[in-house]
Coordinates of N, CA and C in Angstrom, one line a residue:
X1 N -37.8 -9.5 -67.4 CA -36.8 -8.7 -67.8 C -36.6 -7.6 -66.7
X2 N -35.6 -7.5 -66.5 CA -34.9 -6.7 -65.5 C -34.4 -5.0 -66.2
X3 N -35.5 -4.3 -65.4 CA -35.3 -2.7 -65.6 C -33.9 -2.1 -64.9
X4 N -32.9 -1.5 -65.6 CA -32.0 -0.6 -65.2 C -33.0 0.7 -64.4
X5 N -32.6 0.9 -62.8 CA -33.0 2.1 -62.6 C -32.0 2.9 -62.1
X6 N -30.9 2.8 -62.4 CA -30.0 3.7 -61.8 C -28.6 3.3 -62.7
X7 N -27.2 4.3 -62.7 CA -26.5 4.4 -63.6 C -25.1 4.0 -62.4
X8 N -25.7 4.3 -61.2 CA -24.8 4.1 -60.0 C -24.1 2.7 -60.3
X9 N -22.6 2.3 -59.9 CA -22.1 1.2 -59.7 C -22.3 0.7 -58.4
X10 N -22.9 -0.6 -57.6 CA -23.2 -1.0 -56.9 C -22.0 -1.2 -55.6
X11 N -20.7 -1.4 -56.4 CA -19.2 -0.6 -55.4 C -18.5 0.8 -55.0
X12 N -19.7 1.7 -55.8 CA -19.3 3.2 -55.6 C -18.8 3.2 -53.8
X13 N -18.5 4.3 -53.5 CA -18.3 4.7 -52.3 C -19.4 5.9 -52.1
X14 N -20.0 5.5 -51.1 CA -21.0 6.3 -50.4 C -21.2 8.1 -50.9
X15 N -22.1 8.7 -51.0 CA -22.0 10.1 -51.4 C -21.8 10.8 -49.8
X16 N -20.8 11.9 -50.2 CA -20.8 12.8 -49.0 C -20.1 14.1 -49.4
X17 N -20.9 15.3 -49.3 CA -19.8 16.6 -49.4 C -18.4 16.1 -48.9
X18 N -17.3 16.4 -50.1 CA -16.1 16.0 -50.0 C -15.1 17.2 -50.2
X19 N -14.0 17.8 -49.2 CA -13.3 18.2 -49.1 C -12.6 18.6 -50.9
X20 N -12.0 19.7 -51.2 CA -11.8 19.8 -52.6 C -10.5 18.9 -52.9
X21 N -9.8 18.3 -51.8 CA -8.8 17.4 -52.0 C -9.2 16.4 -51.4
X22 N -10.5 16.2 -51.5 CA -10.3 14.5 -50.7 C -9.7 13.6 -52.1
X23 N -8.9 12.8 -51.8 CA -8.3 11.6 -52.6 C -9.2 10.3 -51.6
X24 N -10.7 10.0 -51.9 CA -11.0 8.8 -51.3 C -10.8 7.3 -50.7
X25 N -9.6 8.0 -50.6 CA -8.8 6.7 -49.7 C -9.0 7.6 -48.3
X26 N -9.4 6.5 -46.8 CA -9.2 7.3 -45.6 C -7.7 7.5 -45.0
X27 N -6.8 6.8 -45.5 CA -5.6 7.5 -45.0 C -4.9 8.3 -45.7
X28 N -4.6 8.1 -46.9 CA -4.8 9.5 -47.6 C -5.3 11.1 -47.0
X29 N -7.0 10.4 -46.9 CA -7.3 12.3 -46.4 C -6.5 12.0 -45.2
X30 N -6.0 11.3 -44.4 CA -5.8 11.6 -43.2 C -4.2 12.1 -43.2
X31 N -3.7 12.0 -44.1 CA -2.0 12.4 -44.3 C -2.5 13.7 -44.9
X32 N -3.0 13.8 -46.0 CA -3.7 15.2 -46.4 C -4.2 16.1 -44.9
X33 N -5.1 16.0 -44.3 CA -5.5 16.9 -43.0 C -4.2 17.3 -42.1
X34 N -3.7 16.3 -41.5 CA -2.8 16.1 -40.7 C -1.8 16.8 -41.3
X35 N -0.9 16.9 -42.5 CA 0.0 18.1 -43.1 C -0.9 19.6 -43.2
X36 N -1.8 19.5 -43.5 CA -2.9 20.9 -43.5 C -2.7 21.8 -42.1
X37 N -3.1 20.7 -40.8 CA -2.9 21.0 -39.6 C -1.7 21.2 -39.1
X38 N -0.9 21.1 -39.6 CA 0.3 21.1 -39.3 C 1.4 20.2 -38.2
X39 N 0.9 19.1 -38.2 CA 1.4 18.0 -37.3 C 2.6 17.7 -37.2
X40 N 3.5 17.8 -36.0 CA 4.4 17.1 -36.5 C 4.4 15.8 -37.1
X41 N 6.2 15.0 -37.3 CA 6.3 14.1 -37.9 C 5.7 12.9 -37.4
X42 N 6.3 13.3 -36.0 CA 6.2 12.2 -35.0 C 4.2 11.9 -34.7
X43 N 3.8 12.7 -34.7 CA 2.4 12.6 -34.5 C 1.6 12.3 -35.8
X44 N 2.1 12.4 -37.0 CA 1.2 12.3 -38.0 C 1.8 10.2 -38.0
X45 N 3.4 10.2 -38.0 CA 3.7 8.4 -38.0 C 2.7 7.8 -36.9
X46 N 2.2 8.5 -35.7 CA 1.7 7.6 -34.5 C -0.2 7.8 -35.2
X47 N -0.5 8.6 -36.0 CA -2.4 8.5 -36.3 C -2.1 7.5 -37.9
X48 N -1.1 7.3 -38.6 CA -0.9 6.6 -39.3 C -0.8 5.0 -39.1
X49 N -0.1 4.6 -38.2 CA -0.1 3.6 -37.7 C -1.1 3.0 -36.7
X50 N -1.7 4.0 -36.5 CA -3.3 3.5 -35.8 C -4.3 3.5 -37.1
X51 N -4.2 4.4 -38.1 CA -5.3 3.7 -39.1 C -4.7 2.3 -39.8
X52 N -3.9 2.1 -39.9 CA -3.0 1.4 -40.9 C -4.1 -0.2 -39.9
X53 N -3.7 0.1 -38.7 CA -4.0 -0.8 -37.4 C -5.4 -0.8 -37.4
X54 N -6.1 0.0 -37.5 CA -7.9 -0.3 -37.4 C -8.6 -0.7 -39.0
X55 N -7.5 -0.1 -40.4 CA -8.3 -0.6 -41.9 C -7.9 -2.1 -41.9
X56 N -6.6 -3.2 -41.5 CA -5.7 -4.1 -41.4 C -6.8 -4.6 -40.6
X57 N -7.5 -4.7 -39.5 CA -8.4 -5.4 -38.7 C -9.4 -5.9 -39.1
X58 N -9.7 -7.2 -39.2 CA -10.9 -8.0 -39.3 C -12.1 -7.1 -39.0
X59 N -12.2 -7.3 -37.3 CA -13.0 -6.6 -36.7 C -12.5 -5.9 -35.4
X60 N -13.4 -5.4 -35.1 CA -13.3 -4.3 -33.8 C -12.6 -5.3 -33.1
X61 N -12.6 -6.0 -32.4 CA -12.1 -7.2 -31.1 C -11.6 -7.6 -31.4
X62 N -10.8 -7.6 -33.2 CA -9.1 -8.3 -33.4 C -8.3 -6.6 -33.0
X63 N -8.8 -5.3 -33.7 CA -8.2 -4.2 -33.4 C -7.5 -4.3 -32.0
X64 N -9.1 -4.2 -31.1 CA -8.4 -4.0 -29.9 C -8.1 -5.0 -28.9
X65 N -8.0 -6.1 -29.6 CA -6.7 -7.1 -28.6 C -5.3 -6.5 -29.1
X66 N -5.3 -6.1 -30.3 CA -3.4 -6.0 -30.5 C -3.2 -4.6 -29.6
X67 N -4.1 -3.6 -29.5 CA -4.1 -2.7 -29.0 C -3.5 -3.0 -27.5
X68 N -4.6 -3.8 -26.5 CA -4.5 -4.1 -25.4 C -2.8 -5.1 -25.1
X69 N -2.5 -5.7 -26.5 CA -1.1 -6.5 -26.3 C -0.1 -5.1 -26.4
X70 N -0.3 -4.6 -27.0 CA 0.9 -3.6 -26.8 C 0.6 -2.6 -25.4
X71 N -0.4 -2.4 -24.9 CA -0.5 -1.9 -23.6 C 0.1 -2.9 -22.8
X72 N 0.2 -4.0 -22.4 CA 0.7 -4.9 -21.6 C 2.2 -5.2 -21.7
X73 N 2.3 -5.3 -23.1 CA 4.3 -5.0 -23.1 C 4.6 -3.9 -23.0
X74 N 3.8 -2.8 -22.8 CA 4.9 -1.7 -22.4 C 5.0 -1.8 -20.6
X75 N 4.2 -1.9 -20.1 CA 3.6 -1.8 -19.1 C 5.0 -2.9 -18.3
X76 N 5.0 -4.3 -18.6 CA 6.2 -4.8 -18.4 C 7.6 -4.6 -18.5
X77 N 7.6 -3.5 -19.6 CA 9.1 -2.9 -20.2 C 8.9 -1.4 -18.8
X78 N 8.2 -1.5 -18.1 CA 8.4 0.1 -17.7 C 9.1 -0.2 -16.4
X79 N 9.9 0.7 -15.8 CA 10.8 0.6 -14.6 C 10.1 1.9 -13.8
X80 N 10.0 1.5 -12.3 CA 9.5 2.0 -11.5 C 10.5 2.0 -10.5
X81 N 11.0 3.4 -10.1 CA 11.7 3.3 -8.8 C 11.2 3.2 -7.2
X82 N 11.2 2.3 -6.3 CA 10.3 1.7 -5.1 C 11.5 3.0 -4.1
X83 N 10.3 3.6 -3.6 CA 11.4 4.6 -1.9 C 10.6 4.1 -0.9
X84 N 12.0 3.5 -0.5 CA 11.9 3.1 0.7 C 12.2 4.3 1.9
X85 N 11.2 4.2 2.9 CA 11.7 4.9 4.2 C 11.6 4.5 5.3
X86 N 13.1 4.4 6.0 CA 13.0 4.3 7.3 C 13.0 4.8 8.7
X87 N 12.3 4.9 9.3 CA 11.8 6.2 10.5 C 11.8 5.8 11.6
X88 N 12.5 6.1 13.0 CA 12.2 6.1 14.6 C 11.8 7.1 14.5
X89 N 10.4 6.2 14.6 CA 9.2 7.7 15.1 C 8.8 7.9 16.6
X90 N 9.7 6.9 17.7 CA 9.7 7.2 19.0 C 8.3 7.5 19.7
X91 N 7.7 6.9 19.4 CA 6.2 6.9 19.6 C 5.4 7.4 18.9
X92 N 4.5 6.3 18.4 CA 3.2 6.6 16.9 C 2.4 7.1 17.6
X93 N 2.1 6.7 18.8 CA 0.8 7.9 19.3 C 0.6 9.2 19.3
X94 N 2.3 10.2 19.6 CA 2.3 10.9 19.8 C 2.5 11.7 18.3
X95 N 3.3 11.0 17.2 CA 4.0 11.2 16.2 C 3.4 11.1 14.8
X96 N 2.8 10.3 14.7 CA 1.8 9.2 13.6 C 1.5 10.3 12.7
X97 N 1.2 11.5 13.0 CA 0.6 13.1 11.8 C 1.8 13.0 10.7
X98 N 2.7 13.6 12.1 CA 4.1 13.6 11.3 C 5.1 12.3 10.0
X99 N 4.7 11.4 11.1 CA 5.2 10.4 10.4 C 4.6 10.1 8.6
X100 N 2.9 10.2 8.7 CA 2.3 10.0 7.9 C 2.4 11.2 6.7
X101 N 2.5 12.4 7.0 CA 3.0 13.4 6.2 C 4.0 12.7 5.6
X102 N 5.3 12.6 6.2 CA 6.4 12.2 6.0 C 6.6 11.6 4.9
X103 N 5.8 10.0 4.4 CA 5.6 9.0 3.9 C 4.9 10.2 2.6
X104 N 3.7 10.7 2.8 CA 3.5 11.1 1.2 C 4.9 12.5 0.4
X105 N 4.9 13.1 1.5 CA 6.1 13.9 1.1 C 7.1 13.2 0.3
X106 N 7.7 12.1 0.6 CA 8.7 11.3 -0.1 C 8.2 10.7 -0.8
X107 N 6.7 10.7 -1.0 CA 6.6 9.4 -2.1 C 6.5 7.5 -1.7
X108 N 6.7 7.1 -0.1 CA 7.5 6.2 0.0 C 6.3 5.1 -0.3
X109 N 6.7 4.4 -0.8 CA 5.9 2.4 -1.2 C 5.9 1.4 -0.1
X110 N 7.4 1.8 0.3 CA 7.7 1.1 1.7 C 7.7 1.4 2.8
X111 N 7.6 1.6 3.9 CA 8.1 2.5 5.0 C 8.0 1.4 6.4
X112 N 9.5 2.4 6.5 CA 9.9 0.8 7.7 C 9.9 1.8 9.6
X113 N 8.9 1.7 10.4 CA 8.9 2.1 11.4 C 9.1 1.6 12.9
X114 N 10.5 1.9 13.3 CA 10.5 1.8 14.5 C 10.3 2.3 15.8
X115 N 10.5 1.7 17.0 CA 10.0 2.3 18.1 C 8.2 2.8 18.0
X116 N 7.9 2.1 17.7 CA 6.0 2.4 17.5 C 5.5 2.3 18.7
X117 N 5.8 1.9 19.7 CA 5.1 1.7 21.0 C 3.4 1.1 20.9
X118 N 3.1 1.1 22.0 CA 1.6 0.2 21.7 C 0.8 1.0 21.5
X119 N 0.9 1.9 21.3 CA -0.4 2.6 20.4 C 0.0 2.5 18.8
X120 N 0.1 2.0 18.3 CA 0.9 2.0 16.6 C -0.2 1.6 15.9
X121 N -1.7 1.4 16.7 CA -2.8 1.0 15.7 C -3.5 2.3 15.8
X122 N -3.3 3.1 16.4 CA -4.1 4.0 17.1 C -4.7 5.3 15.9
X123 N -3.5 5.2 14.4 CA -3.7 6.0 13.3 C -3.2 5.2 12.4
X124 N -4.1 4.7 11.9 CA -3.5 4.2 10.6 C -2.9 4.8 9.2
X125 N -2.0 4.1 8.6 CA -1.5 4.9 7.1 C -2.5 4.4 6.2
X126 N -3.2 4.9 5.5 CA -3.9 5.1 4.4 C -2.8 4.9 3.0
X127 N -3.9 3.6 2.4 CA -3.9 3.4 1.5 C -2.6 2.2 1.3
X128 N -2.1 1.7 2.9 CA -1.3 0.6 2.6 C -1.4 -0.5 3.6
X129 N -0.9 -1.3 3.7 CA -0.9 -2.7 3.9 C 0.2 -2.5 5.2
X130 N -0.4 -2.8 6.9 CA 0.7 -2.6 7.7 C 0.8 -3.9 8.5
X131 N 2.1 -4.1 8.6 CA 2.6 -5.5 9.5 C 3.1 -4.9 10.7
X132 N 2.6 -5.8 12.0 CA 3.5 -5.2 13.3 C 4.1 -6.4 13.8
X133 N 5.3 -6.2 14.8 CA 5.7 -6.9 15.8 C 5.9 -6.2 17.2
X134 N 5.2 -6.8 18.2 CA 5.6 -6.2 19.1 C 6.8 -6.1 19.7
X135 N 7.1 -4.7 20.5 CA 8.5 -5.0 20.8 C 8.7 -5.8 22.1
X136 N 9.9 -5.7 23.2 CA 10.2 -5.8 24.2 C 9.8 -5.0 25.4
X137 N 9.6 -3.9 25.0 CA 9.2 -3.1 25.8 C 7.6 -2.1 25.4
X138 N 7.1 -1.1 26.5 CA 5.9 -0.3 25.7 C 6.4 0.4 24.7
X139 N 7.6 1.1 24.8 CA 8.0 1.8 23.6 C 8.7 0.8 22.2
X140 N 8.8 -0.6 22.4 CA 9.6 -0.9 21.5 C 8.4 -1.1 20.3
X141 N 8.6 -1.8 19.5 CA 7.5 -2.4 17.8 C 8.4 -1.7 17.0
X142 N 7.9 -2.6 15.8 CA 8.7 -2.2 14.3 C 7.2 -2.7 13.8
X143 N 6.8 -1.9 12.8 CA 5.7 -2.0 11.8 C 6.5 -1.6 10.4
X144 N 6.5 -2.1 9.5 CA 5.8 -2.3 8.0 C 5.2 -1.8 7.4
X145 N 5.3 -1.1 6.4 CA 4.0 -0.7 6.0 C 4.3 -0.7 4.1
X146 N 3.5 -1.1 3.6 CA 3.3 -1.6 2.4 C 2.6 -0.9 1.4
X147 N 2.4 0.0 0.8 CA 1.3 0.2 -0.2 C 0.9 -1.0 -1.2
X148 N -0.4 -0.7 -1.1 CA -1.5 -1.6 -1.4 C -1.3 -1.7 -3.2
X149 N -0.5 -0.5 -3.6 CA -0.1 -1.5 -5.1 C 0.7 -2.7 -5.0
X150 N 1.4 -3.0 -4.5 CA 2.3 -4.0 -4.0 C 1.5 -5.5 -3.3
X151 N 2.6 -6.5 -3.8 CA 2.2 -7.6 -3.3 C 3.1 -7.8 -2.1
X152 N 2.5 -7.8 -0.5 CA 3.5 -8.4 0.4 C 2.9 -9.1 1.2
X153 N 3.8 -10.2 1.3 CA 3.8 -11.0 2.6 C 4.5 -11.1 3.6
X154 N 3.6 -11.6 4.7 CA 5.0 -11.9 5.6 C 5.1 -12.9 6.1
X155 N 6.8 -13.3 6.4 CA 7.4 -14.3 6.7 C 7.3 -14.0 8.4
X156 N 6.0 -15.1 9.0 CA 6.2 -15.5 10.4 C 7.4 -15.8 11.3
X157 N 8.3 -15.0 11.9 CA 9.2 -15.4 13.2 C 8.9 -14.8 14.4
X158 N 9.5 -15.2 15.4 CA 9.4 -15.1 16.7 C 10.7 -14.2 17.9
X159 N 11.1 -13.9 16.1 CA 12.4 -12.9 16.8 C 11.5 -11.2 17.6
X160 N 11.7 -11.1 18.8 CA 10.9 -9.5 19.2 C 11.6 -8.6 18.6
X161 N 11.0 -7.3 18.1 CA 10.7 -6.1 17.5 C 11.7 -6.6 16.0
X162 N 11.3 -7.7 15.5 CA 11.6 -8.2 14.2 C 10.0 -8.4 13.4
X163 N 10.5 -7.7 12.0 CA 9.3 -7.9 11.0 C 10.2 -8.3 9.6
X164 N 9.7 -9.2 8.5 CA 10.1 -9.5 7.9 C 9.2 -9.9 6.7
X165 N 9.2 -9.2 5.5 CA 8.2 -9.0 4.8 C 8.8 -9.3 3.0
X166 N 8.3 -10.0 2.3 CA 8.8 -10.4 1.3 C 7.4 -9.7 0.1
X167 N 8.3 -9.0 -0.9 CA 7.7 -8.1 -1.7 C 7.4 -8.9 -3.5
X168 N 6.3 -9.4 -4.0 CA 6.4 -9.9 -5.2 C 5.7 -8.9 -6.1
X169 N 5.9 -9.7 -7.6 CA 5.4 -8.7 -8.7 C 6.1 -8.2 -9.1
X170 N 7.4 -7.7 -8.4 CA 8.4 -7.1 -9.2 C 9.3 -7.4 -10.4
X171 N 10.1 -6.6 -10.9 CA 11.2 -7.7 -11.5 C 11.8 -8.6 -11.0
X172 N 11.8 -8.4 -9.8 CA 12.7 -9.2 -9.0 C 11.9 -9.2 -7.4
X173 N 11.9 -10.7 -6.5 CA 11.3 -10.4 -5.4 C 12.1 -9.5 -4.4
X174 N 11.9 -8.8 -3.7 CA 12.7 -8.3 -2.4 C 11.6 -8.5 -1.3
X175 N 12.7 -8.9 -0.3 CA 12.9 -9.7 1.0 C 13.1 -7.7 1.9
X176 N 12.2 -7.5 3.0 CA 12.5 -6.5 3.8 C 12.6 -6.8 5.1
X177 N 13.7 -6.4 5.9 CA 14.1 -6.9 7.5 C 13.4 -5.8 8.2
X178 N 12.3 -5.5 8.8 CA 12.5 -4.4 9.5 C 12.6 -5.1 11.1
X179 N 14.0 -4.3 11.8 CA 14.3 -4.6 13.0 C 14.6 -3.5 14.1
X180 N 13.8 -3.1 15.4 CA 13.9 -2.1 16.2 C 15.7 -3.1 17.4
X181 N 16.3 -2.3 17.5 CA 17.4 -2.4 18.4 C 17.5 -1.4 19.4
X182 N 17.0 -1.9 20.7 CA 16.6 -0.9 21.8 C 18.0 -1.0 22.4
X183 N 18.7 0.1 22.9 CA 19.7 -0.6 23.5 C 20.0 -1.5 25.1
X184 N 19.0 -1.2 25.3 CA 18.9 -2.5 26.4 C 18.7 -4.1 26.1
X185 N 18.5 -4.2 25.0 CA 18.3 -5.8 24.3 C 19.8 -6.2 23.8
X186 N 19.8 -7.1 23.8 CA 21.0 -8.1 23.5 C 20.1 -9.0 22.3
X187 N 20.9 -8.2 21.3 CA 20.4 -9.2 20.0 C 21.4 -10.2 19.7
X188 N 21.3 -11.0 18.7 CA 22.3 -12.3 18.1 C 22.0 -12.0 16.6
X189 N 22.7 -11.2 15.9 CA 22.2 -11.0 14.6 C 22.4 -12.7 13.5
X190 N 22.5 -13.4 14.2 CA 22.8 -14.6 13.6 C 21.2 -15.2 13.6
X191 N 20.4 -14.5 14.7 CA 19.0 -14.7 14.5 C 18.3 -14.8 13.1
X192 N 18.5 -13.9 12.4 CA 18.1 -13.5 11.0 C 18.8 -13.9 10.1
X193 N 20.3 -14.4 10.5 CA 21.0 -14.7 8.8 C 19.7 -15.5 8.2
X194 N 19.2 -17.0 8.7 CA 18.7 -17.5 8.1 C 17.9 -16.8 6.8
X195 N 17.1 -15.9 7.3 CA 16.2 -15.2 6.4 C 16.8 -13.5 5.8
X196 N 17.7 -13.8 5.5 CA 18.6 -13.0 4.7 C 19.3 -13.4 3.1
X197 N 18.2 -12.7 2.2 CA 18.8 -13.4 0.9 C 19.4 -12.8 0.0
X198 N 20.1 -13.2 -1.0 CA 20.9 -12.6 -1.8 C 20.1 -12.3 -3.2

């Protein structure tokens, strides 16, 4: 025979000092606090829809995959503007401080440099991705330069102080020409249509 030792229902909810308005529902007190605190609208709908989203969950690791899916569509929905800059820096040996200032002052992702002459390895840009071609002359080269958030490649030619670098990951790919025009060269711009896209 089975002794009664307790009067407790075996589905009660846990004992805890309870607020003189708790209504033991957790979103309840949490609309209760949140008007107390005075939240806006907009902030009490955004802790609302995160409980609604963690009591609605199986478990922890269903929560936070829907979590992480909504980080990822936004992340796709988001528009980022790319600055591009283009600079005759007339010699990187001499210039490269300036130049490189230059690049964070603007912000730039891209940055298209000509006349680099052969010292153009001599200081490197920090924190991007640089492509060169040599020029025709000691003062001629055109370098590239890429930040390392970005995906770029480059398209191999044999045109001198031509660089040509194709950008993915975006919404859309972009194709970049960077070309030094010294005026003693005789170019054929028909060199490049090929690799000129729409």
């Amino acid at each position: 025979m089975l002794i009664r030792t307790s009067n407790l229902n075996v589905v009660a909810k846990a004992f805890f000092p309870a607020s003189r308005n708790y209504l033991f529902n957790p979103r309840d007190e949490a609309i209760h606090r949140l008007n107390t605190w005075n939240f806006s609208t907009k902030d009490q709908k955004l802790v609302l829809s995160l409980l609604d989203e963690w009591y609605t969950g199986r478990t922890l690791n269903t929560v936070l995959e829907e979590w992480e899916k909504v980080g990822i569509a936004s992340l796709r929905n988001q528009n980022e503007y790319i600055k591009i800059l283009c600079y005759n820096v007339e010699g990187w040996g001499t210039r490269a401080v300036e130049a490189i200032d230059l690049v964070y002052k603007v912000q730039a992702s891209i940055c298209i440099f000509t006349e680099v002459g052969e010292l153009w390895n001599t200081c490197r840009l920090p924190h991007f991705n640089t492509f060169y071609q040599k020029g025709t002359n000691k003062n001629g080269g055109v370098c590239i330069a890429v930040g390392k958030h970005l995906k770029a490649t480059r398209i191999e030619v044999s045109i001198p102080n031509t660089v040509i670098i194709d950008i993915t990951g975006l919404s859309e790919p972009v194709r970049i020409i960077g070309i030094y025009w010294p005026t003693s060269q005789q170019r054929d711009l028909d060199e490049i249509q090929p690799f000129v896209i729409e």
